[in-house]
Coordinates of C-alpha atoms in Angstrom, one line a residue:
M1353 CA 78.8 161.2 188.2
A1354 CA 81.0 162.9 185.5
G1355 CA 82.3 161.9 182.1
D1356 CA 79.3 159.9 180.8
L1357 CA 78.6 162.3 178.2
P1358 CA 80.9 162.6 175.2
S1359 CA 82.6 165.7 174.1
A1360 CA 83.1 166.8 170.6
S1361 CA 86.7 167.2 169.5
P1362 CA 87.9 170.9 168.7
V1363 CA 87.8 170.0 165.1
D1364 CA 84.1 168.8 165.2
S1365 CA 83.1 171.9 167.3
A1366 CA 84.7 174.3 164.9
R1367 CA 82.8 172.6 162.0
L1368 CA 79.6 172.8 164.0
T1369 CA 80.1 176.6 164.5
A1370 CA 81.1 177.1 160.8
T1371 CA 78.3 174.8 159.5
V1372 CA 75.3 175.4 161.9
G1373 CA 76.1 178.5 164.1
L1374 CA 77.8 181.0 161.8
P1375 CA 75.3 180.6 158.7
N1376 CA 72.4 181.0 160.9
V1377 CA 73.8 184.4 162.3
V1378 CA 74.8 185.7 158.8
Q1379 CA 71.5 185.0 157.2
G1380 CA 69.7 186.9 160.1
L1381 CA 68.4 185.5 163.3
F1382 CA 65.2 187.4 163.4
R1383 CA 64.9 188.6 159.7
R1384 CA 66.5 187.0 156.8
R1385 CA 68.9 189.0 154.6
R1386 CA 68.3 188.5 150.9
A1387 CA 71.8 188.4 149.8
A1388 CA 72.9 186.1 152.6
V1389 CA 70.1 183.7 152.0
A1390 CA 70.9 183.5 148.3
V1391 CA 74.5 182.6 148.9
A1392 CA 73.6 180.1 151.6
A1393 CA 71.1 178.4 149.2
R1394 CA 73.7 178.1 146.5
L1395 CA 76.2 176.6 148.8
G1396 CA 73.6 174.3 150.3
V1397 CA 74.7 175.1 153.9
D1398 CA 71.6 173.3 155.4
G1399 CA 72.6 170.0 153.5
K1400 CA 76.2 170.4 154.8
A1401 CA 74.8 170.8 158.4
V1402 CA 72.8 167.5 158.0
A1403 CA 75.8 165.7 156.7
L1404 CA 77.8 167.0 159.7
M1405 CA 75.2 166.1 162.3
R1406 CA 74.9 162.6 160.8
G1407 CA 78.5 162.1 161.3
L1408 CA 78.4 163.4 164.8
R1409 CA 75.5 161.0 165.5
R1410 CA 77.5 158.1 164.2
K1411 CA 80.5 159.2 166.2
Y1412 CA 79.0 160.2 169.5
A1413 CA 75.6 158.1 169.4
P1414 CA 73.2 158.5 171.1
G1415 CA 74.3 161.7 172.5
P1416 CA 73.8 164.2 173.9
V1417 CA 77.3 165.6 173.2
W1418 CA 79.2 168.4 174.7
A1419 CA 80.4 170.8 172.1
R1420 CA 81.6 174.4 171.5
M1421 CA 79.4 176.8 169.4
G1422 CA 81.6 179.7 169.1
K1423 CA 82.8 180.6 172.6
D1424 CA 80.0 178.9 174.5
R1425 CA 80.0 175.5 175.7
V1426 CA 76.7 173.8 174.7
L1427 CA 74.9 170.4 174.9
L1428 CA 73.9 169.3 171.4
L1429 CA 71.0 166.8 171.3
L1430 CA 71.4 164.1 168.6
S1431 CA 68.2 162.0 169.2
P1432 CA 64.6 162.6 169.0
R1433 CA 64.3 161.0 172.5
D1434 CA 66.4 163.7 174.0
V1435 CA 64.5 166.5 172.0
R1436 CA 61.3 165.2 173.4
R1437 CA 62.6 165.2 176.9
V1438 CA 63.8 168.8 176.8
L1439 CA 60.7 170.0 175.1
E1440 CA 58.4 168.2 177.4
E1441 CA 60.2 169.7 180.5
S1442 CA 60.2 173.3 179.1
P1443 CA 59.8 175.9 180.2
E1444 CA 60.0 174.7 184.0
R1445 CA 63.3 173.1 183.6
F1446 CA 64.5 174.3 180.0
A1447 CA 63.9 177.8 179.4
S1448 CA 63.3 179.1 175.8
D1449 CA 65.2 182.3 176.0
P1450 CA 68.9 181.9 176.0
D1451 CA 71.0 184.9 175.9
A1452 CA 71.2 185.6 172.1
K1453 CA 67.4 185.0 171.7
R1454 CA 66.5 187.1 174.7
R1455 CA 68.7 190.1 173.6
G1456 CA 67.4 190.0 170.1
M1457 CA 63.9 189.5 170.8
A1458 CA 64.0 192.0 173.7
H1459 CA 64.7 194.7 171.0
F1460 CA 61.3 194.5 169.5
Q1461 CA 59.0 192.4 171.8
P1462 CA 60.5 192.6 175.2
D1463 CA 57.2 191.6 176.9
A1464 CA 56.7 188.6 174.7
L1465 CA 55.5 185.3 176.1
T1466 CA 58.4 183.4 174.2
I1467 CA 61.1 185.2 176.4
S1468 CA 59.2 185.1 179.6
R1469 CA 59.8 182.7 182.6
G1470 CA 58.1 181.3 185.6
T1471 CA 54.9 182.8 186.7
L1472 CA 55.2 185.5 184.3
W1473 CA 55.3 182.8 181.5
E1474 CA 52.2 181.1 183.0
D1475 CA 50.4 184.6 183.1
R1476 CA 51.1 185.2 179.4
R1477 CA 50.7 181.9 178.2
R1478 CA 47.2 181.7 179.8
F1479 CA 46.1 185.0 178.2
T1480 CA 47.6 184.0 174.8
E1481 CA 45.8 180.7 174.8
A1482 CA 42.6 182.3 175.5
V1483 CA 42.7 184.8 172.7
L1484 CA 44.1 182.3 170.2
D1485 CA 41.8 179.4 171.1
T1486 CA 44.8 177.2 171.4
G1487 CA 44.0 173.6 170.9
K1488 CA 40.5 174.1 169.5
A1489 CA 39.5 172.6 166.2
L1490 CA 38.5 176.0 164.8
H1491 CA 39.0 179.6 166.2
R1492 CA 35.8 181.2 167.1
L1493 CA 36.5 184.0 164.6
A1494 CA 37.7 181.6 161.9
Q1495 CA 34.9 182.8 159.4
D1496 CA 36.2 186.4 159.8
F1497 CA 39.8 185.2 159.1
L1498 CA 38.6 183.1 156.1
E1499 CA 36.9 186.2 154.5
A1500 CA 40.0 188.3 154.9
T1501 CA 42.3 185.7 153.4
R1502 CA 39.9 185.1 150.5
E1503 CA 39.6 188.7 149.8
E1504 CA 43.2 189.6 149.9
G1505 CA 44.1 186.3 147.9
A1506 CA 41.8 187.4 145.2
A1507 CA 43.4 190.8 145.3
L1508 CA 46.8 189.2 145.0
L1509 CA 45.8 187.2 141.9
S1510 CA 44.1 190.1 140.2
E1511 CA 47.2 192.3 140.7
A1512 CA 49.8 189.8 139.6
P1513 CA 51.4 191.0 136.3
G1514 CA 51.1 188.3 133.8
G1515 CA 49.7 185.9 136.5
E1516 CA 53.2 185.7 138.1
L1517 CA 53.7 185.8 141.8
D1518 CA 57.1 186.8 143.3
W1519 CA 58.0 187.1 147.0
E1520 CA 57.2 190.9 147.3
A1521 CA 53.5 190.6 146.0
W1522 CA 53.1 187.4 148.1
H1523 CA 54.5 189.2 151.2
R1524 CA 52.4 192.2 150.7
C1525 CA 49.4 189.9 150.7
V1526 CA 50.1 188.1 153.9
R1527 CA 51.1 191.2 155.7
R1528 CA 47.5 192.6 154.7
I1529 CA 46.0 189.3 155.9
T1530 CA 47.9 189.5 159.2
R1531 CA 46.9 192.9 159.9
R1532 CA 43.2 192.2 159.3
V1533 CA 43.3 189.0 161.3
I1534 CA 45.0 190.7 164.3
F1535 CA 43.5 194.3 164.2
G1536 CA 40.6 194.1 161.9
P1537 CA 39.9 195.8 158.6
G1538 CA 40.9 199.2 159.6
A1539 CA 44.5 198.0 159.6
R1540 CA 44.6 196.6 156.2
D1541 CA 46.5 199.4 154.5
D1542 CA 48.7 200.3 157.4
D1543 CA 51.7 199.0 155.9
S1544 CA 54.0 201.3 158.0
L1545 CA 53.2 199.4 160.9
S1546 CA 54.6 196.2 159.3
E1547 CA 57.7 198.2 158.1
E1548 CA 58.3 199.5 161.7
L1549 CA 58.4 195.9 162.9
G1550 CA 60.7 195.0 160.0
T1551 CA 63.1 197.7 160.8
L1552 CA 63.3 196.6 164.5
M1553 CA 63.8 193.1 163.4
D1554 CA 66.7 194.1 161.1
E1555 CA 68.2 195.7 164.1
A1556 CA 67.6 192.9 166.3
N1557 CA 69.8 190.7 164.0
G1558 CA 72.9 192.5 165.3
L1559 CA 71.8 191.6 169.0
P1560 CA 72.0 195.2 170.2
S1561 CA 72.4 195.8 174.0
E1562 CA 70.2 199.0 174.0
R1563 CA 66.6 199.6 173.2
S1564 CA 65.8 201.0 169.8
E1565 CA 64.8 204.6 169.4
T1566 CA 61.9 203.5 167.4
Y1567 CA 60.6 200.9 169.7
D1568 CA 58.2 203.3 171.8
A1569 CA 56.7 204.6 168.6
F1570 CA 56.0 201.3 167.2
M1571 CA 54.3 200.1 170.4
A1572 CA 52.2 203.3 170.4
H1573 CA 51.3 202.5 166.8
V1574 CA 50.3 198.8 167.9
E1575 CA 48.6 200.2 171.0
R1576 CA 46.3 202.5 168.9
H1577 CA 45.0 199.5 166.9
V1578 CA 44.6 197.4 170.1
Q1579 CA 42.4 200.0 171.6
A1580 CA 40.3 200.3 168.5
A1581 CA 39.4 196.5 169.1
E1582 CA 37.6 196.1 165.8
P1583 CA 35.0 193.3 165.8
G1584 CA 36.2 190.2 164.1
S1585 CA 39.8 190.7 165.2
L1586 CA 42.0 188.9 167.7
V1587 CA 42.4 192.2 169.5
S1588 CA 38.7 192.4 170.0
L1589 CA 39.1 189.3 172.3
I1590 CA 41.6 190.8 174.6
A1591 CA 39.0 192.2 176.9
Q1592 CA 37.5 188.7 177.6
A1593 CA 40.9 187.2 178.3
P1594 CA 42.4 186.6 181.6
S1595 CA 45.2 189.1 182.4
T1596 CA 47.1 190.9 185.1
P1597 CA 49.1 194.2 185.1
E1598 CA 52.1 192.0 184.1
T1599 CA 50.4 190.3 181.0
K1600 CA 51.2 193.3 178.7
P1601 CA 48.6 192.4 176.1
S1602 CA 50.1 194.7 173.4
G1603 CA 53.4 193.0 174.0
Q1604 CA 51.8 189.7 172.9
V1605 CA 50.2 191.2 169.9
A1606 CA 53.6 192.4 168.7
H1607 CA 54.7 188.8 168.8
W1608 CA 51.8 187.7 166.8
L1609 CA 52.5 190.4 164.2
F1610 CA 56.0 189.0 164.0
A1611 CA 55.0 185.5 163.6
M1612 CA 52.4 185.7 161.0
Q1613 CA 53.6 188.6 158.6
D1614 CA 56.9 186.9 157.9
T1615 CA 57.1 183.3 159.1
L1616 CA 53.8 182.3 157.6
A1617 CA 54.3 184.1 154.3
I1618 CA 57.7 182.2 154.0
N1619 CA 56.1 178.8 154.8
A1620 CA 53.1 179.2 152.6
F1621 CA 55.0 180.5 149.5
R1622 CA 57.5 177.4 149.9
A1623 CA 54.3 175.2 150.1
L1624 CA 53.1 176.8 146.8
A1625 CA 56.5 176.3 145.1
L1626 CA 56.6 172.7 146.1
L1627 CA 53.0 172.1 144.7
A1628 CA 53.7 173.9 141.5
S1629 CA 56.6 171.6 140.9
H1630 CA 55.0 168.3 142.1
P1631 CA 52.1 167.3 139.7
R1632 CA 50.8 164.2 141.7
Q1633 CA 50.6 166.1 145.0
L1634 CA 49.2 169.3 143.1
A1635 CA 46.4 167.0 141.5
K1636 CA 45.5 165.6 145.0
A1637 CA 45.3 169.0 146.6
Q1638 CA 43.2 170.4 143.7
E1639 CA 40.8 167.5 143.8
E1640 CA 40.2 168.1 147.7
I1641 CA 39.8 171.9 147.1
A1642 CA 37.3 171.2 144.3
A1643 CA 35.1 169.1 146.5
A1644 CA 35.2 171.5 149.4
D1645 CA 33.0 174.2 150.5
R1646 CA 35.7 177.0 150.6
S1647 CA 33.1 179.6 151.7
S1648 CA 32.9 178.2 155.1
A1649 CA 35.5 177.9 157.8
E1650 CA 34.5 174.4 158.5
G1651 CA 35.1 173.5 154.8
V1652 CA 38.4 175.0 154.7
A1653 CA 39.4 173.3 157.9
G1654 CA 38.5 170.1 156.4
L1655 CA 41.3 170.6 153.7
D1656 CA 43.6 167.9 155.4
Y1657 CA 45.7 167.3 152.5
V1658 CA 46.3 171.0 151.6
R1659 CA 47.2 171.7 155.2
A1660 CA 49.7 168.5 155.1
C1661 CA 51.4 170.3 152.2
L1662 CA 51.9 173.3 154.3
Q1663 CA 53.1 171.2 157.2
D1664 CA 55.5 169.3 155.0
A1665 CA 57.0 172.5 153.5
M1666 CA 57.8 173.5 157.0
R1667 CA 59.3 170.2 157.7
L1668 CA 61.5 170.3 154.7
Y1669 CA 62.6 174.0 155.2
P1670 CA 62.0 175.0 158.8
T1671 CA 62.1 178.9 159.2
T1672 CA 63.6 178.2 162.7
S1673 CA 66.7 176.1 161.9
L1674 CA 68.1 176.0 165.5
L1675 CA 66.1 175.6 168.7
A1676 CA 67.9 176.7 171.8
R1677 CA 67.0 176.0 175.3
E1678 CA 68.8 176.9 178.6
T1679 CA 68.8 174.9 181.8
R1680 CA 67.1 176.7 184.6
V1681 CA 68.2 174.1 187.1
D1682 CA 70.8 171.3 187.1
A1683 CA 69.9 168.5 184.8
Q1684 CA 70.9 164.9 184.4
F1685 CA 71.7 163.3 181.1
N1686 CA 73.0 159.8 181.1
G1687 CA 74.0 160.1 184.7
E1688 CA 76.0 163.3 184.1
R1689 CA 75.2 166.6 185.8
V1690 CA 74.5 169.3 183.3
P1691 CA 74.6 172.6 185.2
A1692 CA 72.0 175.3 185.3
G1693 CA 72.6 178.0 182.6
T1694 CA 73.8 175.5 180.1
Q1695 CA 72.5 176.0 176.4
V1696 CA 70.9 173.0 174.8
L1697 CA 70.7 173.0 171.0
V1698 CA 68.3 171.2 168.7
V1699 CA 69.3 171.5 165.0
N1700 CA 66.0 171.4 163.3
T1701 CA 67.4 171.3 159.9
Y1702 CA 69.1 168.0 160.8
H1703 CA 66.1 166.3 162.7
H1704 CA 63.7 167.3 160.0
R1705 CA 66.0 165.9 157.1
D1706 CA 67.8 163.0 158.6
P1707 CA 67.5 160.1 156.2
D1708 CA 68.7 157.8 158.8
S1709 CA 65.4 158.3 160.6
H1710 CA 63.0 159.0 157.9
D1711 CA 62.6 157.4 154.3
F1712 CA 60.9 160.6 153.1
A1713 CA 63.6 163.0 154.4
D1714 CA 64.4 164.6 151.2
R1715 CA 61.1 164.5 149.3
F1716 CA 57.8 166.2 149.5
A1717 CA 55.6 163.9 151.4
P1718 CA 52.3 165.4 152.6
E1719 CA 51.1 161.9 153.1
A1720 CA 53.4 161.6 156.2
W1721 CA 51.0 163.9 157.8
T1722 CA 47.7 162.6 156.4
E1723 CA 48.5 158.8 156.5
G1724 CA 51.5 158.6 158.7
T1725 CA 52.7 159.6 162.1
A1726 CA 54.6 162.9 161.3
A1727 CA 52.2 165.1 163.5
Q1728 CA 53.3 163.1 166.6
D1729 CA 57.1 162.8 165.6
W1730 CA 59.2 164.9 168.1
S1731 CA 61.8 165.2 165.3
F1732 CA 59.7 167.9 163.5
N1733 CA 59.5 171.0 165.6
H1734 CA 58.5 173.9 163.2
F1735 CA 55.8 174.6 165.6
S1736 CA 57.7 172.9 168.5
H1737 CA 56.0 170.5 170.8
G1738 CA 55.1 170.2 174.5
P1739 CA 54.1 173.1 176.9
Q1740 CA 55.8 175.7 174.9
G1741 CA 54.4 174.5 171.6
C1742 CA 53.4 177.4 169.3
P1743 CA 49.9 178.5 170.7
G1744 CA 49.1 180.0 167.2
T1745 CA 49.5 176.7 165.3
G1746 CA 45.8 176.4 164.5
I1747 CA 45.4 180.0 163.3
A1748 CA 48.6 179.8 161.1
L1749 CA 47.7 176.5 159.6
F1750 CA 44.2 177.7 158.8
I1751 CA 45.1 180.8 157.2
G1752 CA 48.0 179.2 155.2
T1753 CA 45.7 176.6 154.1
A1754 CA 43.0 179.0 153.1
L1755 CA 45.3 181.2 151.1
L1756 CA 46.8 178.0 149.3
A1757 CA 43.3 176.8 148.4
Q1758 CA 42.5 180.5 147.1
V1759 CA 45.4 180.3 144.7
L1760 CA 45.0 176.7 143.6
D1761 CA 41.3 176.7 142.9
G1762 CA 40.8 176.3 139.3
R1763 CA 44.5 177.2 138.5
T1764 CA 47.5 175.0 137.7
P1765 CA 50.5 176.9 138.9
R1766 CA 53.9 176.4 137.4
L1767 CA 57.3 177.0 139.3
H1768 CA 59.6 179.2 137.2
S1769 CA 62.4 179.7 139.7
P1770 CA 64.1 177.8 141.3
T1771 CA 64.1 174.4 139.7
L1772 CA 62.7 171.7 141.8
D1773 CA 62.6 168.1 140.3
P1774 CA 60.1 165.8 142.0
S1775 CA 62.1 162.7 140.7
K1776 CA 65.2 163.8 142.7
P1777 CA 66.0 164.6 146.3
L1778 CA 64.9 168.1 147.0
P1779 CA 67.7 170.6 147.7
S1780 CA 68.5 171.4 151.4
M1781 CA 67.4 175.0 151.0
L1782 CA 64.7 176.9 149.1
D1783 CA 65.3 180.6 149.0
H1784 CA 61.9 182.2 149.3
F1785 CA 63.2 185.5 147.9
A1786 CA 63.9 183.7 144.6
I1787 CA 60.6 181.9 144.0
R1788 CA 58.6 182.8 141.1
V1789 CA 55.3 181.0 140.3
S1790 CA 52.8 181.6 137.6
A1791 CA 49.2 181.0 139.1

């Protein structure tokens, strides 16, 4: 049967490309560009994307709807129901590596789980979950991770000129934590490793067709740390994890470095900015921190409200604004055949901030995670859901929570830049490069 799915008009498709697709590319698909992010934030492009998607939902509800994104014909998901279906059936029926993502990521992590398929995906997922303790309440090395985070958080605060934290200082701190968690204390000061990855990510923004000349040197650098296998590090667990010659453990390690040193840093810094500008939420977080035993991993894991603040920062400002899947086989939507090889798009910025679905869409609402059902809501996909949900969710939330608790303990931070008014709807974008917080 054909024709049961609506098709967006040429004008609507052009608006989709201009409002959703193009800004994502210009800001940087794999590493954000400072100047482009600043312009996008001033223009409020994510807010325009939400407005456009709301209009498309009203016009073509409930969807999905065929549209053009640039030159490609794509299937745009408009409802959480369809988002859930696609994520639940990934990666078997919906692969997570459409062409643009595969080309970009292959430039700096060609063996990564996230761009693997079939039995290779199963192999690498099994290995990754074993090392990261996916789904467990607390990672077996959580105490080591906590000590690294507390030491680096203390160093960050002691080095902050005038007690002010900016993006550069915060990013350096999270990079040090990342290297210690993944490789151990011997990698703490190996900032050249992080810089090498950053260069590769910059290159990947251009979706190059050839392997970088610096990739082999970067992976040799990673491999040296993997072979050292320092106690208390993630790489020390590799020998115990199930693997085959196709697993390529160091290739998975490169992805962990990518995910933590940039993504976690951005998310946690935005959470700090939100807390510094929202007195009620800050007071509640500080009360929880004061009552906790922050010297133990169990105590930090019990900081439910602080963790919820981090989760809601990710909801408000998802670092992955657009999820793309590709049909591996023919699929059926509303009775219409969607052929294999079709890109299926989930606009996170819309689903996360849709006021028609969530009364807290444009406000800082940690309570949605502690008292509500946000954690089970398939609208919110900063960690994704289903079989391809982020296997490192637990570690990321633990480290981010620990770092926020370190900065907030006994301190009342103030947000100097940009301005956020808790009495008004929050802006659609929060430029992490521009954040200035006194701690």
